[in-house]
Short mmCIF file of C-alpha atoms (C1' of nucleotides) in Angstrom, two decimals:
data_model
loop_
_atom_site.label_atom_id
_atom_site.label_comp_id
_atom_site.label_asym_id
_atom_site.label_seq_id
_atom_site.Cartn_x
_atom_site.Cartn_y
_atom_site.Cartn_z
CA MET A 15 11.86 76.73 14.12
CA GLU A 16 9.67 79.57 15.08
CA VAL A 17 6.01 79.13 14.43
CA ALA A 18 3.25 81.39 13.17
CA SER A 19 0.46 81.13 15.68
CA ILE A 20 -2.83 80.99 13.85
CA GLY A 21 -4.45 82.91 16.62
CA SER A 22 -2.24 85.89 16.03
CA ALA A 23 -2.30 85.53 12.27
CA ILE A 24 -6.00 86.17 12.29
CA ARG A 25 -5.77 89.46 14.06
CA THR A 26 -4.35 91.41 11.19
CA VAL A 27 -4.11 95.16 11.26
CA TYR A 28 -6.66 96.53 8.87
CA LEU A 29 -5.93 100.21 9.01
CA GLN A 30 -4.29 101.08 5.76
CA PRO A 31 -2.30 104.17 5.06
CA ALA A 32 -4.48 106.58 3.13
CA VAL A 33 -3.83 106.45 -0.58
CA ALA A 34 -1.64 109.34 -1.57
CA PRO A 35 -3.32 112.73 -1.93
CA THR A 36 -3.03 112.57 -5.70
CA LEU A 37 -5.29 109.58 -5.63
CA GLU A 38 -7.85 111.12 -3.33
CA THR A 39 -8.26 113.97 -5.76
CA ILE A 40 -9.63 111.64 -8.42
CA ALA A 41 -12.06 109.91 -6.08
CA THR A 42 -15.80 110.38 -6.25
CA ILE A 43 -17.94 109.42 -3.30
CA GLU A 44 -21.03 107.32 -3.70
CA ARG A 45 -23.61 106.46 -1.05
CA TYR A 46 -25.52 103.22 -0.81
CA GLN A 47 -28.29 101.66 1.22
CA HIS A 48 -28.55 98.14 2.58
CA GLY A 49 -28.77 95.52 -0.13
CA GLN A 50 -27.49 97.62 -3.00
CA SER A 51 -24.66 96.42 -5.19
CA ILE A 52 -21.51 98.46 -5.60
CA TYR A 53 -20.55 96.29 -8.54
CA HIS A 54 -21.54 92.92 -9.85
CA SER A 55 -19.47 89.89 -10.61
CA ALA A 56 -18.05 90.04 -14.14
CA ASP A 57 -18.57 93.79 -14.38
CA PRO A 58 -15.64 95.44 -16.18
CA ARG A 59 -13.20 96.75 -13.62
CA GLN A 60 -13.84 100.45 -14.13
CA PHE A 61 -13.11 101.55 -10.58
CA TRP A 62 -11.20 100.68 -7.50
CA TYR A 63 -13.12 101.29 -4.30
CA ARG A 64 -12.64 102.11 -0.66
CA ILE A 65 -15.22 101.90 2.11
CA LEU A 66 -15.48 105.19 4.00
CA THR A 67 -18.35 104.45 6.33
CA GLY A 68 -20.63 101.47 6.78
CA ALA A 69 -19.89 97.93 5.66
CA ALA A 70 -20.18 95.63 2.67
CA ARG A 71 -19.55 92.07 1.63
CA LYS A 72 -17.58 90.68 -1.29
CA CYS A 73 -19.22 87.55 -2.57
CA ALA A 74 -19.43 85.01 -5.34
CA VAL A 75 -22.41 83.01 -6.40
CA THR A 76 -22.01 79.41 -7.45
CA SER A 77 -23.64 77.79 -10.44
CA GLY A 78 -26.25 76.35 -8.14
CA GLY A 79 -27.21 79.74 -6.80
CA THR A 80 -25.58 79.37 -3.42
CA ARG A 81 -23.54 82.20 -2.05
CA CYS A 82 -19.99 82.51 -0.86
CA VAL A 83 -18.90 85.50 1.17
CA VAL A 84 -15.25 85.95 0.28
CA ASP A 85 -14.73 88.87 2.62
CA PHE A 86 -16.39 91.57 4.65
CA LEU A 87 -15.43 95.15 3.93
CA PHE A 88 -15.11 97.85 6.58
CA PRO A 89 -14.04 101.49 6.59
CA GLN A 90 -10.61 102.05 5.05
CA ASP A 91 -10.70 98.75 3.22
CA LEU A 92 -9.60 99.07 -0.39
CA PHE A 93 -11.31 96.58 -2.68
CA GLY A 94 -11.95 95.73 -6.28
CA ILE A 95 -8.29 96.40 -6.96
CA GLY A 96 -6.59 94.63 -9.82
CA SER A 97 -5.72 95.36 -13.39
CA GLU A 98 -7.56 95.20 -16.67
CA GLY A 99 -10.39 92.73 -16.86
CA ARG A 100 -13.51 92.10 -14.88
CA HIS A 101 -14.44 91.89 -11.25
CA ARG A 102 -14.48 88.31 -10.10
CA PHE A 103 -16.92 88.89 -7.28
CA ALA A 104 -19.77 91.17 -6.42
CA ALA A 105 -19.66 93.84 -3.72
CA GLU A 106 -22.92 94.36 -1.86
CA VAL A 107 -23.69 96.85 0.86
CA LEU A 108 -24.65 95.69 4.35
CA SER A 109 -25.52 98.80 6.30
CA ASN A 110 -27.47 101.88 5.36
CA ASP A 111 -25.53 105.06 4.78
CA THR A 112 -22.49 103.27 3.46
CA ALA A 113 -20.17 105.69 1.72
CA VAL A 114 -17.72 104.41 -0.84
CA ALA A 115 -14.90 106.23 -2.59
CA ARG A 116 -14.48 105.29 -6.25
CA TYR A 117 -11.14 105.63 -8.00
CA PRO A 118 -11.28 105.30 -11.80
CA ARG A 119 -8.98 102.40 -12.58
CA ARG A 120 -7.44 103.73 -15.76
CA LEU A 121 -6.64 106.98 -14.07
CA VAL A 122 -5.22 105.21 -11.03
CA GLU A 123 -2.98 103.14 -13.23
CA ARG A 124 -1.86 106.14 -15.22
CA ILE A 125 -0.92 107.92 -12.01
CA ALA A 126 0.74 104.81 -10.62
CA ASP A 127 2.78 104.56 -13.81
CA SER A 128 4.06 108.08 -13.40
CA ASP A 129 4.22 108.64 -9.67
CA LEU A 130 6.55 106.41 -7.68
CA LEU A 131 4.96 107.36 -4.38
CA VAL A 132 1.50 106.40 -5.50
CA ALA A 133 2.89 103.20 -6.96
CA ARG A 134 4.37 102.42 -3.59
CA GLU A 135 1.12 103.13 -1.74
CA ILE A 136 -0.75 100.80 -4.03
CA ARG A 137 1.89 98.15 -3.65
CA GLU A 138 1.63 98.38 0.11
CA ALA A 139 -2.16 98.19 -0.09
CA ALA A 140 -1.91 95.05 -2.18
CA PHE A 141 0.50 93.50 0.34
CA GLN A 142 -1.95 94.39 3.07
CA SER A 143 -4.72 92.58 1.23
CA LEU A 144 -2.44 89.60 0.75
CA ARG A 145 -1.76 89.39 4.47
CA HIS A 146 -5.44 89.62 5.17
CA LEU A 147 -6.37 86.88 2.71
CA GLU A 148 -3.67 84.60 4.09
CA ALA A 149 -5.15 85.07 7.53
CA ARG A 150 -8.52 84.26 6.02
CA VAL A 151 -7.18 80.98 4.66
CA THR A 152 -5.76 79.94 8.02
CA MET A 153 -9.09 80.87 9.60
CA LEU A 154 -11.20 78.85 7.16
CA ARG A 155 -8.96 75.92 7.88
CA LEU A 156 -10.02 75.83 11.51
CA GLY A 157 -11.79 72.56 12.01
CA ARG A 158 -14.66 73.11 14.38
CA ALA A 159 -17.56 75.45 14.06
CA SER A 160 -16.93 76.99 17.47
CA GLU A 161 -13.36 77.83 16.51
CA ARG A 162 -14.36 79.60 13.32
CA VAL A 163 -17.12 81.55 15.02
CA SER A 164 -14.77 82.59 17.80
CA ALA A 165 -12.17 83.64 15.29
CA PHE A 166 -14.83 85.62 13.46
CA LEU A 167 -15.91 87.42 16.62
CA LEU A 168 -12.32 88.31 17.46
CA GLU A 169 -11.71 89.53 13.92
CA LEU A 170 -14.88 91.57 13.99
CA ALA A 171 -13.94 93.06 17.35
CA GLU A 172 -10.53 94.05 16.09
CA ARG A 173 -11.75 95.53 12.84
CA ARG A 174 -14.57 97.42 14.50
CA SER A 175 -13.09 98.72 17.70
CA GLY A 176 -9.40 97.98 17.51
CA GLU A 177 -7.79 97.76 20.92
CA GLN A 178 -10.89 99.05 22.67
CA ARG A 179 -12.22 96.16 24.68
CA ASP A 180 -15.40 96.24 26.78
CA LEU A 181 -17.22 97.78 23.86
CA GLU A 182 -20.52 96.76 22.41
CA ILE A 183 -19.82 95.71 18.83
CA ALA A 184 -22.45 96.28 16.16
CA ILE A 185 -22.82 93.34 13.80
CA PRO A 186 -23.70 94.78 10.41
CA MET A 187 -24.18 91.43 8.70
CA SER A 188 -26.89 88.81 9.05
CA ARG A 189 -26.38 85.34 10.47
CA TYR A 190 -26.65 84.11 6.89
CA ASP A 191 -23.75 86.33 5.89
CA ILE A 192 -21.69 85.02 8.78
CA ALA A 193 -22.52 81.44 7.82
CA ASP A 194 -21.54 82.04 4.21
CA TYR A 195 -18.34 83.71 5.41
CA LEU A 196 -17.36 80.87 7.73
CA ALA A 197 -18.43 78.02 5.45
CA MET A 198 -21.14 76.64 7.67
CA THR A 199 -24.91 76.77 8.06
CA VAL A 200 -26.97 79.50 9.70
CA GLU A 201 -28.23 77.01 12.22
CA THR A 202 -24.74 76.14 13.34
CA VAL A 203 -23.81 79.81 13.65
CA CYS A 204 -26.82 80.36 15.88
CA ARG A 205 -26.13 77.32 17.98
CA VAL A 206 -22.51 78.29 18.57
CA LEU A 207 -23.45 81.87 19.43
CA THR A 208 -26.05 80.58 21.86
CA GLN A 209 -23.48 78.31 23.48
CA LEU A 210 -21.01 81.17 23.85
CA ARG A 211 -23.75 83.32 25.35
CA LEU A 212 -24.83 80.64 27.83
CA GLN A 213 -21.21 80.21 28.89
CA GLY A 214 -21.03 83.92 29.64
CA ILE A 215 -18.28 84.46 27.08
CA ILE A 216 -20.32 86.90 25.03
CA SER A 217 -23.60 88.76 25.52
CA PHE A 218 -26.09 90.39 23.21
CA SER A 219 -27.90 93.63 23.81
CA SER A 220 -29.69 92.91 20.54
CA VAL A 221 -29.25 90.24 17.88
CA ARG A 222 -27.06 92.58 15.89
CA SER A 223 -24.96 93.82 18.76
CA VAL A 224 -22.49 91.71 20.71
CA ARG A 225 -20.15 92.30 23.58
CA ILE A 226 -17.22 90.08 24.40
CA ARG A 227 -17.17 89.38 28.15
CA ASP A 228 -14.31 86.93 28.39
CA TRP A 229 -11.59 87.54 25.83
CA ASP A 230 -9.27 84.89 27.18
CA ARG A 231 -11.79 82.11 26.89
CA LEU A 232 -12.82 83.26 23.42
CA GLU A 233 -9.23 83.24 22.26
CA GLY A 234 -8.84 79.92 23.99
CA ILE A 235 -11.58 78.41 21.89
CA CYS A 236 -10.26 79.57 18.54
CA GLY A 237 -6.73 78.58 19.52
CA ALA A 238 -7.88 75.33 21.07
CA GLY A 239 -8.38 73.63 17.76
CA SER A 240 -4.72 74.14 17.10
CA ILE A 241 -3.90 72.27 20.27
CA GLY A 242 -4.39 69.01 18.61
CA SER A 243 -7.91 67.80 18.19
CA THR A 244 -8.76 68.39 14.59
CA PHE A 245 -6.75 69.07 11.47
CA GLY A 246 -3.14 69.33 10.50
CA HIS A 247 -1.98 65.96 11.53
CA THR A 248 1.66 66.30 10.87
CA ARG A 249 3.04 67.29 14.23
CA ILE A 250 6.24 69.14 13.63
CA ALA A 251 7.25 68.03 17.09
CA LEU A 252 7.55 64.54 15.66
CA ARG A 253 9.67 65.59 12.74
CA PRO A 254 11.75 68.41 14.11
CA SER A 255 13.29 70.23 11.18
CA ALA A 256 13.62 66.85 9.51
CA GLY A 257 15.50 67.88 6.44
CA ASP A 258 16.41 71.44 7.27
CA ARG A 259 19.70 72.48 5.88
CA MET B 22 -26.61 89.48 -12.39
CA GLU B 23 -23.73 87.54 -13.78
CA VAL B 24 -22.15 85.07 -11.47
CA ALA B 25 -18.61 83.97 -10.75
CA SER B 26 -18.65 80.24 -11.05
CA ILE B 27 -16.51 78.74 -8.34
CA GLY B 28 -15.34 76.12 -10.73
CA SER B 29 -13.83 78.67 -13.03
CA ALA B 30 -12.56 80.85 -10.21
CA ILE B 31 -10.36 78.05 -9.07
CA ARG B 32 -8.63 77.63 -12.35
CA THR B 33 -6.55 80.75 -12.15
CA VAL B 34 -3.77 81.42 -14.57
CA TYR B 35 -0.53 80.97 -12.76
CA LEU B 36 1.94 81.99 -15.39
CA GLN B 37 3.26 85.34 -14.35
CA PRO B 38 5.11 87.77 -16.53
CA ALA B 39 8.79 87.51 -15.73
CA VAL B 40 9.92 90.23 -13.38
CA ALA B 41 11.62 92.96 -15.34
CA PRO B 42 15.19 92.30 -16.43
CA THR B 43 16.51 94.74 -13.87
CA LEU B 44 15.13 92.48 -11.19
CA GLU B 45 16.53 89.31 -12.67
CA THR B 46 19.98 90.82 -12.55
CA ILE B 47 19.89 90.99 -8.75
CA ALA B 48 18.64 87.43 -8.32
CA THR B 49 20.75 84.62 -6.97
CA ILE B 50 19.73 81.05 -7.54
CA GLU B 51 19.64 78.53 -4.75
CA ARG B 52 19.01 74.79 -5.00
CA TYR B 53 17.24 72.68 -2.43
CA GLN B 54 16.41 69.05 -1.75
CA HIS B 55 13.19 67.56 -0.45
CA GLY B 56 12.37 68.63 3.10
CA GLN B 57 14.66 71.65 3.28
CA SER B 58 13.37 75.03 4.36
CA ILE B 59 13.72 78.06 2.12
CA TYR B 60 12.83 80.26 5.06
CA HIS B 61 11.17 79.82 8.40
CA SER B 62 8.17 81.50 9.89
CA ALA B 63 9.15 84.74 11.65
CA ASP B 64 12.44 84.99 9.75
CA PRO B 65 13.17 88.58 8.78
CA ARG B 66 12.00 89.20 5.24
CA GLN B 67 15.41 89.50 3.63
CA PHE B 68 14.45 88.12 0.24
CA TRP B 69 11.61 87.68 -2.14
CA TYR B 70 11.59 84.34 -3.90
CA ARG B 71 10.49 82.66 -7.07
CA ILE B 72 10.31 78.96 -7.81
CA LEU B 73 12.21 78.09 -10.98
CA THR B 74 11.93 74.31 -10.97
CA GLY B 75 10.42 71.82 -8.56
CA ALA B 76 7.78 72.60 -5.95
CA ALA B 77 7.40 73.82 -2.38
CA ARG B 78 4.75 74.47 0.22
CA LYS B 79 4.02 77.57 2.27
CA CYS B 80 2.82 76.60 5.71
CA ALA B 81 2.10 77.73 9.22
CA VAL B 82 2.30 75.73 12.39
CA THR B 83 -0.28 76.19 15.09
CA SER B 84 0.44 76.47 18.78
CA GLY B 85 -0.47 72.82 19.15
CA GLY B 86 2.08 71.73 16.61
CA THR B 87 -0.36 70.96 13.83
CA ARG B 88 0.37 72.15 10.36
CA CYS B 89 -1.51 74.27 7.88
CA VAL B 90 -0.49 74.35 4.24
CA VAL B 91 -1.41 77.83 3.09
CA ASP B 92 -0.33 77.25 -0.47
CA PHE B 93 1.66 75.11 -2.84
CA LEU B 94 4.34 76.78 -4.89
CA PHE B 95 5.17 75.85 -8.46
CA PRO B 96 7.56 77.18 -11.11
CA GLN B 97 7.11 80.89 -11.80
CA ASP B 98 5.31 81.46 -8.50
CA LEU B 99 6.60 84.50 -6.67
CA PHE B 100 6.38 84.19 -2.90
CA GLY B 101 7.52 85.70 0.35
CA ILE B 102 6.70 89.09 -1.12
CA GLY B 103 5.74 91.90 1.22
CA SER B 104 7.41 94.82 2.87
CA GLU B 105 9.52 95.28 5.96
CA GLY B 106 8.94 92.81 8.76
CA ARG B 107 9.02 89.07 9.04
CA HIS B 108 7.73 86.15 7.06
CA ARG B 109 4.46 84.94 8.46
CA PHE B 110 4.84 81.41 7.15
CA ALA B 111 7.55 78.93 6.37
CA ALA B 112 8.45 77.79 2.88
CA GLU B 113 9.55 74.17 2.60
CA VAL B 114 10.70 72.27 -0.45
CA LEU B 115 8.75 69.29 -1.75
CA SER B 116 10.75 67.87 -4.61
CA ASN B 117 14.44 67.31 -5.05
CA ASP B 118 16.30 69.63 -7.36
CA THR B 119 14.08 72.57 -6.61
CA ALA B 120 15.67 75.78 -7.81
CA VAL B 121 14.66 79.06 -6.28
CA ALA B 122 15.55 82.59 -7.32
CA ARG B 123 16.15 84.98 -4.42
CA TYR B 124 15.67 88.72 -4.80
CA PRO B 125 17.08 90.81 -1.94
CA ARG B 126 14.08 92.72 -0.60
CA ARG B 127 15.77 96.02 0.14
CA LEU B 128 17.23 96.09 -3.31
CA VAL B 129 13.93 95.16 -4.89
CA GLU B 130 12.21 97.97 -3.04
CA ARG B 131 14.87 100.45 -3.96
CA ILE B 132 14.53 99.53 -7.60
CA ALA B 133 10.73 99.60 -7.36
CA ASP B 134 10.96 103.06 -5.87
CA SER B 135 12.97 104.33 -8.78
CA ASP B 136 11.79 102.30 -11.74
CA LEU B 137 8.16 102.64 -12.74
CA LEU B 138 8.26 99.56 -14.93
CA VAL B 139 9.53 97.37 -12.14
CA ALA B 140 6.98 98.88 -9.81
CA ARG B 141 4.30 97.91 -12.24
CA GLU B 142 5.57 94.35 -12.59
CA ILE B 143 5.54 93.94 -8.84
CA ARG B 144 2.08 95.42 -8.59
CA GLU B 145 0.82 92.99 -11.21
CA ALA B 146 2.47 90.10 -9.40
CA ALA B 147 0.75 91.13 -6.18
CA PHE B 148 -2.60 91.30 -7.97
CA GLN B 149 -1.95 87.86 -9.34
CA SER B 150 -1.34 86.52 -5.86
CA LEU B 151 -4.52 88.20 -4.69
CA ARG B 152 -6.54 86.47 -7.37
CA HIS B 153 -5.00 83.19 -6.47
CA LEU B 154 -5.71 83.56 -2.76
CA GLU B 155 -9.30 84.56 -3.45
CA ALA B 156 -9.70 81.38 -5.47
CA ARG B 157 -8.18 79.52 -2.56
CA VAL B 158 -10.81 80.96 -0.21
CA THR B 159 -13.68 79.91 -2.46
CA MET B 160 -12.11 76.48 -2.71
CA LEU B 161 -11.72 75.99 1.04
CA ARG B 162 -15.34 76.95 1.41
CA LEU B 163 -16.46 73.92 -0.58
CA GLY B 164 -18.46 71.80 1.80
CA ARG B 165 -17.71 68.21 1.03
CA ALA B 166 -14.43 66.39 1.01
CA SER B 167 -14.98 65.09 -2.51
CA GLU B 168 -15.54 68.61 -3.82
CA ARG B 169 -12.34 69.94 -2.31
CA VAL B 170 -10.28 67.01 -3.53
CA SER B 171 -11.73 67.36 -7.02
CA ALA B 172 -11.01 71.08 -6.98
CA PHE B 173 -7.47 70.32 -5.86
CA LEU B 174 -6.92 67.85 -8.67
CA LEU B 175 -8.20 70.32 -11.24
CA GLU B 176 -6.03 73.06 -9.81
CA LEU B 177 -3.02 70.77 -9.82
CA ALA B 178 -3.71 69.74 -13.39
CA GLU B 179 -3.95 73.32 -14.52
CA ARG B 180 -0.83 74.45 -12.70
CA ARG B 181 1.20 71.50 -13.85
CA SER B 182 0.18 70.97 -17.43
CA GLY B 183 -2.01 73.91 -18.34
CA GLU B 184 -4.36 73.14 -21.19
CA GLN B 185 -2.69 69.82 -21.93
CA ARG B 186 -5.20 67.18 -21.00
CA ASP B 187 -4.62 63.42 -21.17
CA LEU B 188 -1.33 63.92 -19.39
CA GLU B 189 -0.01 62.02 -16.45
CA ILE B 190 0.39 64.55 -13.65
CA ALA B 191 3.16 64.12 -11.11
CA ILE B 192 2.04 64.82 -7.55
CA PRO B 193 5.02 66.32 -5.74
CA MET B 194 3.33 66.49 -2.35
CA SER B 195 2.36 63.77 0.09
CA ARG B 196 -1.20 62.86 1.03
CA TYR B 197 -0.51 64.61 4.34
CA ASP B 198 0.36 67.80 2.49
CA ILE B 199 -2.84 67.54 0.48
CA ALA B 200 -4.85 66.97 3.64
CA ASP B 201 -3.29 69.98 5.36
CA TYR B 202 -3.94 72.02 2.23
CA LEU B 203 -7.60 71.04 1.98
CA ALA B 204 -8.37 71.17 5.69
CA MET B 205 -9.16 67.51 6.10
CA THR B 206 -7.50 64.30 7.27
CA VAL B 207 -5.14 62.06 5.31
CA GLU B 208 -7.60 59.22 5.63
CA THR B 209 -10.33 61.23 3.97
CA VAL B 210 -8.02 62.28 1.16
CA CYS B 211 -7.18 58.65 0.51
CA ARG B 212 -10.77 57.55 0.64
CA VAL B 213 -11.90 60.20 -1.82
CA LEU B 214 -9.04 59.42 -4.19
CA THR B 215 -9.94 55.75 -4.02
CA GLN B 216 -13.56 56.53 -4.78
CA LEU B 217 -12.60 58.66 -7.76
CA ARG B 218 -10.32 55.89 -8.99
CA LEU B 219 -13.00 53.21 -8.61
CA GLN B 220 -15.41 55.40 -10.53
CA GLY B 221 -12.91 55.61 -13.37
CA ILE B 222 -12.65 59.38 -13.05
CA ILE B 223 -8.93 59.28 -12.33
CA SER B 224 -6.23 56.65 -12.47
CA PHE B 225 -2.83 56.26 -10.88
CA SER B 226 0.27 54.91 -12.52
CA SER B 227 1.89 55.32 -9.13
CA VAL B 228 0.74 56.90 -5.86
CA ARG B 229 2.45 60.12 -6.81
CA SER B 230 1.24 60.27 -10.38
CA VAL B 231 -2.35 60.78 -11.42
CA ARG B 232 -4.18 61.02 -14.68
CA ILE B 233 -7.60 62.57 -15.08
CA ARG B 234 -9.77 60.30 -17.22
CA ASP B 235 -13.08 62.10 -17.05
CA TRP B 236 -12.74 65.86 -16.78
CA ASP B 237 -16.44 66.50 -17.04
CA ARG B 238 -17.36 64.31 -14.12
CA LEU B 239 -14.50 65.68 -12.05
CA GLU B 240 -15.64 69.22 -12.70
CA GLY B 241 -19.15 68.04 -12.01
CA ILE B 242 -18.19 66.90 -8.54
CA CYS B 243 -16.46 70.08 -7.51
CA GLY B 244 -19.26 72.11 -8.99
CA ALA B 245 -21.93 69.79 -7.68
CA GLY B 246 -21.65 71.07 -4.16
CA SER B 247 -22.62 74.42 -5.51
CA ILE B 248 -25.74 72.91 -6.97
CA GLY B 249 -27.39 72.99 -3.66
CA SER B 250 -26.52 70.31 -1.18
CA THR B 251 -24.15 71.88 1.26
CA PHE B 252 -23.17 75.43 2.08
CA GLY B 253 -24.16 78.86 1.01
CA HIS B 254 -27.79 78.69 1.83
CA THR B 255 -28.87 81.99 0.56
CA ARG B 256 -30.12 81.19 -2.91
CA ILE B 257 -29.91 84.32 -4.95
CA ALA B 258 -32.53 82.78 -7.17
CA LEU B 259 -34.95 83.30 -4.31
CA ARG B 260 -33.99 86.89 -3.79
CA PRO B 261 -33.25 88.11 -7.25
CA SER B 262 -31.29 91.32 -6.97
CA ALA B 263 -33.40 92.16 -3.94
CA GLY B 264 -32.09 95.60 -3.27
CA ASP B 265 -30.05 96.25 -6.37
CA ARG B 266 -30.17 99.77 -7.50
"C1'" DC C 22 -51.55 95.40 11.37
"C1'" DG C 23 -49.73 91.94 8.48
"C1'" DC C 24 -46.17 90.25 5.80
"C1'" DA C 25 -41.33 89.14 4.90
"C1'" DT C 26 -37.02 88.38 6.39
"C1'" DC C 27 -34.13 86.99 9.87
"C1'" DA C 28 -33.08 84.31 14.13
"C1'" DT C 29 -33.51 80.44 17.07
"C1'" DT C 30 -34.37 75.80 18.66
"C1'" DG C 31 -35.25 70.77 18.14
"C1'" DA C 32 -35.01 66.02 16.00
"C1'" DC C 33 -32.80 63.25 12.79
"C1'" DT C 34 -29.11 61.85 9.59
"C1'" DT C 35 -24.82 61.81 7.43
"C1'" DC C 36 -20.21 62.85 6.54
"C1'" DC C 37 -15.88 62.83 8.15
"C1'" DG C 38 -12.60 62.75 12.04
"C1'" DT C 39 -10.59 59.28 15.24
"C1'" DC C 40 -8.43 55.08 16.29
"C1'" DA C 41 -6.42 50.94 14.71
"C1'" DA C 42 -4.06 48.02 11.62
"C1'" DA C 43 -2.17 46.36 7.48
"C1'" DG C 44 0.08 47.23 2.94
"C1'" DT C 45 3.63 49.70 -0.06
"C1'" DG C 46 7.96 51.40 -1.54
"C1'" DG C 47 12.27 53.70 -1.51
"C1'" DG C 48 16.60 54.32 0.68
"C1'" DT C 49 20.35 52.68 3.51
"C1'" DG C 50 23.56 49.76 5.46
"C1'" DG C 51 25.33 45.28 6.06
"C1'" DC D 23 22.30 42.38 -3.62
"C1'" DC D 24 19.18 41.84 -0.18
"C1'" DA D 25 16.89 42.84 3.96
"C1'" DC D 26 15.44 45.93 7.05
"C1'" DC D 27 13.34 50.11 8.31
"C1'" DC D 28 10.84 54.05 8.10
"C1'" DA D 29 7.72 57.15 6.19
"C1'" DC D 30 3.94 57.14 3.49
"C1'" DT D 31 -0.48 55.11 1.90
"C1'" DT D 32 -4.62 52.60 2.26
"C1'" DT D 33 -8.64 50.40 4.36
"C1'" DG D 34 -11.99 49.37 8.09
"C1'" DA D 35 -14.97 50.25 12.25
"C1'" DC D 36 -16.95 53.57 15.21
"C1'" DG D 37 -18.65 57.91 17.11
"C1'" DG D 38 -19.50 62.69 17.19
"C1'" DA D 39 -19.93 67.23 15.14
"C1'" DA D 40 -22.44 69.56 12.04
"C1'" DG D 41 -25.70 69.58 8.03
"C1'" DT D 42 -30.73 68.90 6.87
"C1'" DC D 43 -35.47 69.35 7.67
"C1'" DA D 44 -39.05 71.44 10.22
"C1'" DA D 45 -41.28 74.62 13.09
"C1'" DT D 46 -41.70 78.57 16.06
"C1'" DG D 47 -40.15 83.40 17.64
"C1'" DA D 48 -38.46 87.92 16.82
"C1'" DT D 49 -37.93 92.19 14.23
"C1'" DG D 50 -38.73 95.65 11.13
"C1'" DC D 51 -41.04 97.68 7.17
"C1'" DG D 52 -44.82 99.07 4.32
#
DNA sequence: CGCATCATTGACTTCCGTCAAAGTGGGTGG
DNA sequence: CCACCCACTTTGACGGAAGTCAATGATGCG
């Protein structure tokens, strides 16, 4: 049985094919500053959106007022997609000068219902999002704080600079955002980052700008959890294709 | 700002509109027994699938041989969808007499590329999966073991019997499966279930059959984490719409 | 310059993972 | 039919990773 390495599952490709020209023609571009909301949770789903420049976060707020960052949004990311109804999360801007394309939902759907090519583009975009969210699930499952932070850094690196290594990566989100994204506390995020820095695996030119010095060791850490310490107790090695047909 | 309660986000509607008749005509039905694989990770994506009866799990295996249950699959759930390429996870059957409809992918895509109605159905199905995975992310984020287990029980109840309360719910998966689904150990799953049983919140007629006695308290537990103890430290109450436009 | 937000570090506590062991139950073969 | 076996389930004891509380630095904005 071949296996899906979690390490590789996390590094999804985020570049999406541009929505068909017909869609771009109905887009309006909106600009936001840090802290502004693109839409709120429970807002009627009037638009679909795509980040053009900058970054944002998609988040929910629990009854107790605590926050959950469901996803970070970077250029080319399509979000808020779905059919009739209301947005289930809020989208809030992280960096200044964030430009967002807005596609009126009704119009998008009308076009999708009459243009097979557009329909296909949207379908592919949805599949892309599915892949990404599945990777997110496998990432959140990682047991130790250091694994999740490492996975986050690798994901950030890939989404920000692609194959370009040796680059300084700007971190548009706060430590709080990272904590709420990784399901841990700010303090733990800081502690892990400090550890990684002291070990020479990463370095900071400023708090919001990181550079990965040792990719192998970083990947080692986020893959290490898989190697047996924490979760997922059923070793397939012990039950090799037990009941496979 | 209206908020998306995590509690309600979890209870997604899982009933999907049947794929258009044209799709059903190309389906073949396959039957499986407990433990068999519907497909393996990295298998070429030859089919899309839908559970008709029974249950299955979608899982990945890490490099270390530990397992990660990405999702449970119940009747009407469409899975393995996506475009060209390979499956990223494996699908394995949980209960005997599980019937699965298989839709040849190439054929599905050809139909989708020529039939706007089918294209729409598939799009809606993808959106459905997106909603479900987003709920999964917010669930995995829950800090404490008891919250995740409670959320799981509520999700199970909803997927199995819908609005019907006071029903005995069959649990098709093992405690190991639940643990690998919730990112915790079997022991912890057992302990939490025992606690809930001792508190009279749930009861078991057998290990694989549960009944929820006190819905309010169960929902209270999985919502309680939100009320402040664990994660998600940024209280929006403290920063009310700080930079909202 | 002063305030607010964010980031970092330390001390303490608790939850849950680990290890170990015993109990349960269904299926199979004698 | 019964007994054995195996996989699954449950419980207990212990330790460590990470959450909580608290306090001090940094950074940027008005």
